Amino acid sequence: MKTVYVIDDIQRVYAEFLKNKHYPKLESLSNWGKNRFFFSLYFRLIEDWHHTEQIVIEFNRQFYSLDTGSAPDFMDAEKYMAWLRDELEHQYAC
């Protein structure tokens, strides 16, 4: 696991993840599978519930519950990054 500490690093590791050729082809995974695989590589994965598409990660010593069912397509970098940043910033403010 490569740990991410600041929100600005998320876009960099996301792009790195999409380019990496060592992992299974992302196209063969569901949107939830892509999310789970990405989060498990870069964050401490606390919980992941496939039936509800909920994933709980630890980021900067805080826990974030992400509803990946509401996430845009994982491969749409612009929309996905906007969604993820919003989720992390919104929950951090709460």
N, CA, C and O atoms as a GROMACS GRO file, in nm:
protein
  376
    1MET      N    1   0.084  -0.118   0.000
    1MET     CA    2   0.000   0.000   0.000
    1MET      C    3   0.089   0.124   0.000
    1MET      O    4   0.182   0.134   0.079
    2LYS      N    5   0.059   0.216  -0.089
    2LYS     CA    6   0.126   0.346  -0.093
    2LYS      C    7   0.034   0.445  -0.027
    2LYS      O    8  -0.078   0.467  -0.074
    3THR      N    9   0.076   0.505   0.082
    3THR     CA   10  -0.010   0.594   0.159
    3THR      C   11  -0.016   0.734   0.099
    3THR      O   12   0.086   0.790   0.059
    4VAL      N   13  -0.137   0.788   0.094
    4VAL     CA   14  -0.160   0.924   0.046
    4VAL      C   15  -0.192   1.009   0.169
    4VAL      O   16  -0.273   0.970   0.252
    5TYR      N   17  -0.127   1.127   0.180
    5TYR     CA   18  -0.146   1.210   0.298
    5TYR      C   19  -0.222   1.339   0.273
    5TYR      O   20  -0.285   1.392   0.365
    6VAL      N   21  -0.218   1.390   0.151
    6VAL     CA   22  -0.287   1.516   0.124
    6VAL      C   23  -0.377   1.502   0.002
    6VAL      O   24  -0.349   1.424  -0.089
    7ILE      N   25  -0.484   1.579   0.002
    7ILE     CA   26  -0.580   1.571  -0.107
    7ILE      C   27  -0.514   1.598  -0.242
    7ILE      O   28  -0.552   1.537  -0.342
    8ASP      N   29  -0.418   1.687  -0.248
    8ASP     CA   30  -0.352   1.719  -0.374
    8ASP      C   31  -0.281   1.598  -0.434
    8ASP      O   32  -0.265   1.590  -0.556
    9ASP      N   33  -0.238   1.504  -0.351
    9ASP     CA   34  -0.172   1.384  -0.401
    9ASP      C   35  -0.270   1.285  -0.465
    9ASP      O   36  -0.229   1.198  -0.542
   10ILE      N   37  -0.396   1.298  -0.434
   10ILE     CA   38  -0.493   1.201  -0.484
   10ILE      C   39  -0.499   1.201  -0.636
   10ILE      O   40  -0.504   1.095  -0.698
   11GLN      N   41  -0.499   1.317  -0.697
   11GLN     CA   42  -0.505   1.323  -0.843
   11GLN      C   43  -0.382   1.257  -0.904
   11GLN      O   44  -0.393   1.189  -1.006
   12ARG      N   45  -0.266   1.277  -0.844
   12ARG     CA   46  -0.143   1.216  -0.894
   12ARG      C   47  -0.149   1.064  -0.885
   12ARG      O   48  -0.114   0.996  -0.981
   13VAL      N   49  -0.191   1.010  -0.770
   13VAL     CA   50  -0.194   0.864  -0.755
   13VAL      C   51  -0.305   0.803  -0.839
   13VAL      O   52  -0.292   0.689  -0.885
   14TYR      N   53  -0.414   0.876  -0.859
   14TYR     CA   54  -0.521   0.828  -0.946
   14TYR      C   55  -0.469   0.813  -1.089
   14TYR      O   56  -0.492   0.710  -1.153
   15ALA      N   57  -0.400   0.915  -1.140
   15ALA     CA   58  -0.343   0.909  -1.275
   15ALA      C   59  -0.240   0.796  -1.285
   15ALA      O   60  -0.236   0.724  -1.385
   16GLU      N   61  -0.159   0.780  -1.182
   16GLU     CA   62  -0.060   0.672  -1.177
   16GLU      C   63  -0.129   0.537  -1.183
   16GLU      O   64  -0.084   0.446  -1.253
   17PHE      N   65  -0.238   0.523  -1.110
   17PHE     CA   66  -0.314   0.398  -1.106
   17PHE      C   67  -0.371   0.365  -1.243
   17PHE      O   68  -0.365   0.250  -1.287
   18LEU      N   69  -0.426   0.465  -1.312
   18LEU     CA   70  -0.484   0.441  -1.444
   18LEU      C   71  -0.379   0.400  -1.546
   18LEU      O   72  -0.409   0.322  -1.636
   19LYS      N   73  -0.258   0.451  -1.534
   19LYS     CA   74  -0.151   0.421  -1.630
   19LYS      C   75  -0.080   0.289  -1.604
   19LYS      O   76  -0.023   0.231  -1.696
   20ASN      N   77  -0.082   0.241  -1.480
   20ASN     CA   78  -0.003   0.125  -1.442
   20ASN      C   79  -0.046   0.001  -1.519
   20ASN      O   80  -0.164  -0.032  -1.525
   21LYS      N   81   0.051  -0.067  -1.576
   21LYS     CA   82   0.024  -0.186  -1.657
   21LYS      C   83   0.042  -0.316  -1.578
   21LYS      O   84   0.023  -0.424  -1.633
   22HIS      N   85   0.078  -0.306  -1.449
   22HIS     CA   86   0.103  -0.426  -1.370
   22HIS      C   87  -0.024  -0.488  -1.312
   22HIS      O   88  -0.021  -0.602  -1.266
   23TYR      N   89  -0.131  -0.416  -1.313
   23TYR     CA   90  -0.255  -0.464  -1.254
   23TYR      C   91  -0.346  -0.522  -1.361
   23TYR      O   92  -0.323  -0.500  -1.480
   24PRO      N   93  -0.449  -0.595  -1.321
   24PRO     CA   94  -0.544  -0.646  -1.420
   24PRO      C   95  -0.606  -0.530  -1.498
   24PRO      O   96  -0.612  -0.417  -1.448
   25LYS      N   97  -0.650  -0.556  -1.617
   25LYS     CA   98  -0.711  -0.450  -1.697
   25LYS      C   99  -0.833  -0.395  -1.623
   25LYS      O  100  -0.924  -0.469  -1.586
   26LEU      N  101  -0.832  -0.265  -1.602
   26LEU     CA  102  -0.941  -0.201  -1.528
   26LEU      C  103  -1.074  -0.219  -1.597
   26LEU      O  104  -1.178  -0.224  -1.531
   27GLU      N  105  -1.073  -0.230  -1.730
   27GLU     CA  106  -1.199  -0.244  -1.805
   27GLU      C  107  -1.274  -0.370  -1.766
   27GLU      O  108  -1.396  -0.377  -1.782
   28SER      N  109  -1.203  -0.471  -1.713
   28SER     CA  110  -1.269  -0.596  -1.676
   28SER      C  111  -1.336  -0.589  -1.539
   28SER      O  112  -1.408  -0.681  -1.500
   29LEU      N  113  -1.315  -0.480  -1.467
   29LEU     CA  114  -1.374  -0.464  -1.333
   29LEU      C  115  -1.498  -0.377  -1.339
   29LEU      O  116  -1.511  -0.291  -1.426
   30SER      N  117  -1.590  -0.400  -1.246
   30SER     CA  118  -1.706  -0.312  -1.232
   30SER      C  119  -1.660  -0.178  -1.176
   30SER      O  120  -1.545  -0.166  -1.132
   31ASN      N  121  -1.747  -0.079  -1.177
   31ASN     CA  122  -1.711   0.051  -1.119
   31ASN      C  123  -1.675   0.034  -0.972
   31ASN      O  124  -1.578   0.094  -0.924
   32TRP      N  125  -1.751  -0.048  -0.899
   32TRP     CA  126  -1.721  -0.073  -0.758
   32TRP      C  127  -1.585  -0.141  -0.745
   32TRP      O  128  -1.507  -0.107  -0.656
   33GLY      N  129  -1.556  -0.238  -0.831
   33GLY     CA  130  -1.429  -0.308  -0.827
   33GLY      C  131  -1.311  -0.216  -0.851
   33GLY      O  132  -1.208  -0.227  -0.785
   34LYS      N  133  -1.327  -0.124  -0.945
   34LYS     CA  134  -1.220  -0.026  -0.972
   34LYS      C  135  -1.197   0.061  -0.850
   34LYS      O  136  -1.083   0.086  -0.811
   35ASN      N  137  -1.307   0.107  -0.789
   35ASN     CA  138  -1.296   0.189  -0.668
   35ASN      C  139  -1.225   0.113  -0.557
   35ASN      O  140  -1.131   0.164  -0.496
   36ARG      N  141  -1.270  -0.009  -0.531
   36ARG     CA  142  -1.214  -0.088  -0.422
   36ARG      C  143  -1.066  -0.115  -0.446
   36ARG      O  144  -0.986  -0.103  -0.354
   37PHE      N  145  -1.031  -0.150  -0.568
   37PHE     CA  146  -0.892  -0.178  -0.601
   37PHE      C  147  -0.806  -0.054  -0.581
   37PHE      O  148  -0.698  -0.062  -0.521
   38PHE      N  149  -0.851   0.060  -0.629
   38PHE     CA  150  -0.779   0.186  -0.613
   38PHE      C  151  -0.762   0.221  -0.466
   38PHE      O  152  -0.650   0.249  -0.421
   39PHE      N  153  -0.871   0.219  -0.390
   39PHE     CA  154  -0.863   0.258  -0.249
   39PHE      C  155  -0.777   0.160  -0.169
   39PHE      O  156  -0.706   0.202  -0.078
   40SER      N  157  -0.781   0.032  -0.202
   40SER     CA  158  -0.702  -0.065  -0.126
   40SER      C  159  -0.552  -0.048  -0.150
   40SER      O  160  -0.471  -0.086  -0.066
   41LEU      N  161  -0.514   0.010  -0.265
   41LEU     CA  162  -0.372   0.032  -0.293
   41LEU      C  163  -0.316   0.157  -0.226
   41LEU      O  164  -0.199   0.160  -0.190
   42TYR      N  165  -0.398   0.260  -0.210
   42TYR     CA  166  -0.346   0.389  -0.166
   42TYR      C  167  -0.396   0.436  -0.030
   42TYR      O  168  -0.344   0.532   0.025
   43PHE      N  169  -0.495   0.369   0.024
   43PHE     CA  170  -0.552   0.408   0.153
   43PHE      C  171  -0.567   0.286   0.241
   43PHE      O  172  -0.565   0.173   0.192
   44ARG      N  173  -0.580   0.308   0.368
   44ARG     CA  174  -0.612   0.198   0.458
   44ARG      C  175  -0.761   0.172   0.442
   44ARG      O  176  -0.844   0.256   0.477
   45LEU      N  177  -0.794   0.055   0.390
   45LEU     CA  178  -0.932   0.018   0.366
   45LEU      C  179  -0.989  -0.042   0.494
   45LEU      O  180  -0.941  -0.146   0.542
   46ILE      N  181  -1.090   0.023   0.550
   46ILE     CA  182  -1.147  -0.021   0.677
   46ILE      C  183  -1.260  -0.121   0.653
   46ILE      O  184  -1.263  -0.229   0.713
   47GLU      N  185  -1.350  -0.085   0.566
   47GLU     CA  186  -1.465  -0.171   0.532
   47GLU      C  187  -1.496  -0.155   0.385
   47GLU      O  188  -1.469  -0.051   0.326
   48ASP      N  189  -1.553  -0.259   0.327
   48ASP     CA  190  -1.605  -0.249   0.190
   48ASP      C  191  -1.723  -0.345   0.177
   48ASP      O  192  -1.710  -0.466   0.195
   49TRP      N  193  -1.836  -0.288   0.146
   49TRP     CA  194  -1.959  -0.365   0.134
   49TRP      C  195  -2.006  -0.361  -0.010
   49TRP      O  196  -2.054  -0.259  -0.058
   50HIS      N  197  -1.992  -0.472  -0.078
   50HIS     CA  198  -2.027  -0.476  -0.220
   50HIS      C  199  -2.177  -0.454  -0.240
   50HIS      O  200  -2.217  -0.386  -0.335
   51HIS      N  201  -2.259  -0.511  -0.153
   51HIS     CA  202  -2.404  -0.501  -0.173
   51HIS      C  203  -2.458  -0.359  -0.157
   51HIS      O  204  -2.564  -0.328  -0.211
   52THR      N  205  -2.388  -0.272  -0.084
   52THR     CA  206  -2.432  -0.133  -0.071
   52THR      C  207  -2.338  -0.036  -0.142
   52THR      O  208  -2.365   0.084  -0.149
   53GLU      N  209  -2.228  -0.088  -0.193
   53GLU     CA  210  -2.126  -0.009  -0.261
   53GLU      C  211  -2.061   0.095  -0.169
   53GLU      O  212  -2.010   0.197  -0.215
   54GLN      N  213  -2.063   0.067  -0.038
   54GLN     CA  214  -1.998   0.154   0.060
   54GLN      C  215  -1.854   0.111   0.080
   54GLN      O  216  -1.825  -0.009   0.088
   55ILE      N  217  -1.765   0.207   0.089
   55ILE     CA  218  -1.625   0.181   0.120
   55ILE      C  219  -1.584   0.281   0.227
   55ILE      O  220  -1.609   0.401   0.214
   56VAL      N  221  -1.521   0.232   0.333
   56VAL     CA  222  -1.472   0.319   0.439
   56VAL      C  223  -1.319   0.313   0.433
   56VAL      O  224  -1.259   0.206   0.438
   57ILE      N  225  -1.259   0.432   0.423
   57ILE     CA  226  -1.112   0.441   0.417
   57ILE      C  227  -1.062   0.529   0.530
   57ILE      O  228  -1.137   0.609   0.587
   58GLU      N  229  -0.934   0.513   0.562
   58GLU     CA  230  -0.869   0.604   0.654
   58GLU      C  231  -0.779   0.695   0.570
   58GLU      O  232  -0.700   0.647   0.488
   59PHE      N  233  -0.792   0.825   0.590
   59PHE     CA  234  -0.714   0.924   0.518
   59PHE      C  235  -0.680   1.035   0.615
   59PHE      O  236  -0.769   1.096   0.674
   60ASN      N  237  -0.553   1.062   0.632
   60ASN     CA  238  -0.508   1.166   0.726
   60ASN      C  239  -0.564   1.146   0.867
   60ASN      O  240  -0.610   1.240   0.932
   61ARG      N  241  -0.560   1.022   0.912
   61ARG     CA  242  -0.605   0.983   1.046
   61ARG      C  243  -0.754   1.008   1.070
   61ARG      O  244  -0.798   1.019   1.185
   62GLN      N  245  -0.830   1.017   0.962
   62GLN     CA  246  -0.976   1.030   0.974
   62GLN      C  247  -1.038   0.920   0.889
   62GLN      O  248  -0.977   0.870   0.795
   63PHE      N  249  -1.162   0.885   0.923
   63PHE     CA  250  -1.232   0.782   0.850
   63PHE      C  251  -1.336   0.847   0.759
   63PHE      O  252  -1.406   0.940   0.798
   64TYR      N  253  -1.345   0.796   0.637
   64TYR     CA  254  -1.438   0.849   0.537
   64TYR      C  255  -1.520   0.735   0.482
   64TYR      O  256  -1.466   0.633   0.438
   65SER      N  257  -1.652   0.753   0.484
   65SER     CA  258  -1.743   0.656   0.427
   65SER      C  259  -1.785   0.706   0.290
   65SER      O  260  -1.849   0.811   0.278
   66LEU      N  261  -1.748   0.633   0.188
   66LEU     CA  262  -1.775   0.674   0.051
   66LEU      C  263  -1.880   0.584  -0.012
   66LEU      O  264  -1.866   0.461  -0.012
   67ASP      N  265  -1.984   0.644  -0.064
   67ASP     CA  266  -2.088   0.570  -0.135
   67ASP      C  267  -2.048   0.567  -0.282
   67ASP      O  268  -2.081   0.658  -0.358
   68THR      N  269  -1.978   0.461  -0.323
   68THR     CA  270  -1.930   0.455  -0.460
   68THR      C  271  -2.043   0.433  -0.560
   68THR      O  272  -2.023   0.447  -0.681
   69GLY      N  273  -2.161   0.400  -0.510
   69GLY     CA  274  -2.277   0.389  -0.599
   69GLY      C  275  -2.316   0.524  -0.657
   69GLY      O  276  -2.378   0.530  -0.763
   70SER      N  277  -2.280   0.632  -0.588
   70SER     CA  278  -2.311   0.766  -0.637
   70SER      C  279  -2.193   0.826  -0.714
   70SER      O  280  -2.202   0.938  -0.764
   71ALA      N  281  -2.083   0.753  -0.723
   71ALA     CA  282  -1.964   0.802  -0.793
   71ALA      C  283  -1.984   0.796  -0.944
   71ALA      O  284  -2.050   0.705  -0.994
   72PRO      N  285  -1.928   0.892  -1.015
   72PRO     CA  286  -1.930   0.883  -1.161
   72PRO      C  287  -1.842   0.768  -1.207
   72PRO      O  288  -1.773   0.705  -1.126
   73ASP      N  289  -1.843   0.740  -1.335
   73ASP     CA  290  -1.759   0.635  -1.391
   73ASP      C  291  -1.614   0.656  -1.348
   73ASP      O  292  -1.560   0.765  -1.364
   74PHE      N  293  -1.553   0.554  -1.295
   74PHE     CA  294  -1.416   0.562  -1.244
   74PHE      C  295  -1.318   0.609  -1.351
   74PHE      O  296  -1.220   0.676  -1.319
   75MET      N  297  -1.342   0.575  -1.474
   75MET     CA  298  -1.250   0.607  -1.583
   75MET      C  299  -1.265   0.751  -1.634
   75MET      O  300  -1.183   0.798  -1.712
   76ASP      N  301  -1.369   0.822  -1.590
   76ASP     CA  302  -1.390   0.963  -1.628
   76ASP      C  303  -1.316   1.050  -1.527
   76ASP      O  304  -1.373   1.093  -1.427
   77ALA      N  305  -1.188   1.074  -1.554
   77ALA     CA  306  -1.098   1.137  -1.457
   77ALA      C  307  -1.149   1.269  -1.402
   77ALA      O  308  -1.145   1.291  -1.281
   78GLU      N  309  -1.198   1.356  -1.487
   78GLU     CA  310  -1.240   1.488  -1.441
   78GLU      C  311  -1.358   1.479  -1.344
   78GLU      O  312  -1.356   1.538  -1.236
   79LYS      N  313  -1.461   1.406  -1.383
   79LYS     CA  314  -1.580   1.392  -1.297
   79LYS      C  315  -1.548   1.312  -1.172
   79LYS      O  316  -1.596   1.344  -1.063
   80TYR      N  317  -1.468   1.207  -1.186
   80TYR     CA  318  -1.436   1.122  -1.072
   80TYR      C  319  -1.356   1.198  -0.967
   80TYR      O  320  -1.385   1.190  -0.848
   81MET      N  321  -1.255   1.272  -1.011
   81MET     CA  322  -1.174   1.350  -0.918
   81MET      C  323  -1.257   1.457  -0.848
   81MET      O  324  -1.239   1.481  -0.729
   82ALA      N  325  -1.347   1.521  -0.920
   82ALA     CA  326  -1.434   1.622  -0.858
   82ALA      C  327  -1.521   1.557  -0.751
   82ALA      O  328  -1.538   1.612  -0.642
   83TRP      N  329  -1.576   1.440  -0.782
   83TRP     CA  330  -1.660   1.368  -0.685
   83TRP      C  331  -1.579   1.330  -0.562
   83TRP      O  332  -1.622   1.353  -0.449
   84LEU      N  333  -1.462   1.271  -0.583
   84LEU     CA  334  -1.381   1.223  -0.470
   84LEU      C  335  -1.334   1.339  -0.382
   84LEU      O  336  -1.341   1.330  -0.259
   85ARG      N  337  -1.286   1.445  -0.442
   85ARG     CA  338  -1.244   1.562  -0.363
   85ARG      C  339  -1.361   1.617  -0.283
   85ARG      O  340  -1.345   1.652  -0.165
   86ASP      N  341  -1.478   1.626  -0.346
   86ASP     CA  342  -1.595   1.678  -0.277
   86ASP      C  343  -1.632   1.588  -0.159
   86ASP      O  344  -1.663   1.638  -0.051
   87GLU      N  345  -1.629   1.457  -0.179
   87GLU     CA  346  -1.660   1.363  -0.071
   87GLU      C  347  -1.562   1.379   0.046
   87GLU      O  348  -1.604   1.384   0.162
   88LEU      N  349  -1.435   1.387   0.016
   88LEU     CA  350  -1.335   1.397   0.123
   88LEU      C  351  -1.342   1.532   0.194
   88LEU      O  352  -1.332   1.538   0.316
   89GLU      N  353  -1.359   1.638   0.119
   89GLU     CA  354  -1.366   1.772   0.180
   89GLU      C  355  -1.496   1.790   0.258
   89GLU      O  356  -1.494   1.851   0.365
   90HIS      N  357  -1.607   1.739   0.208
   90HIS     CA  358  -1.735   1.752   0.276
   90HIS      C  359  -1.733   1.677   0.410
   90HIS      O  360  -1.775   1.730   0.512
   91GLN      N  361  -1.684   1.554   0.408
   91GLN     CA  362  -1.682   1.477   0.531
   91GLN      C  363  -1.581   1.531   0.631
   91GLN      O  364  -1.600   1.519   0.752
   92TYR      N  365  -1.472   1.591   0.580
   92TYR     CA  366  -1.372   1.650   0.670
   92TYR      C  367  -1.430   1.771   0.743
   92TYR      O  368  -1.396   1.797   0.858
   93ALA      N  369  -1.519   1.845   0.674
   93ALA     CA  370  -1.579   1.964   0.735
   93ALA      C  371  -1.682   1.929   0.840
   93ALA      O  372  -1.713   2.010   0.927
   94CYS      N  373  -1.736   1.808   0.834
   94CYS     CA  374  -1.842   1.768   0.929
   94CYS      C  375  -1.788   1.735   1.065
   94CYS      O  376  -1.864   1.699   1.155
   0.00000   0.00000   0.00000
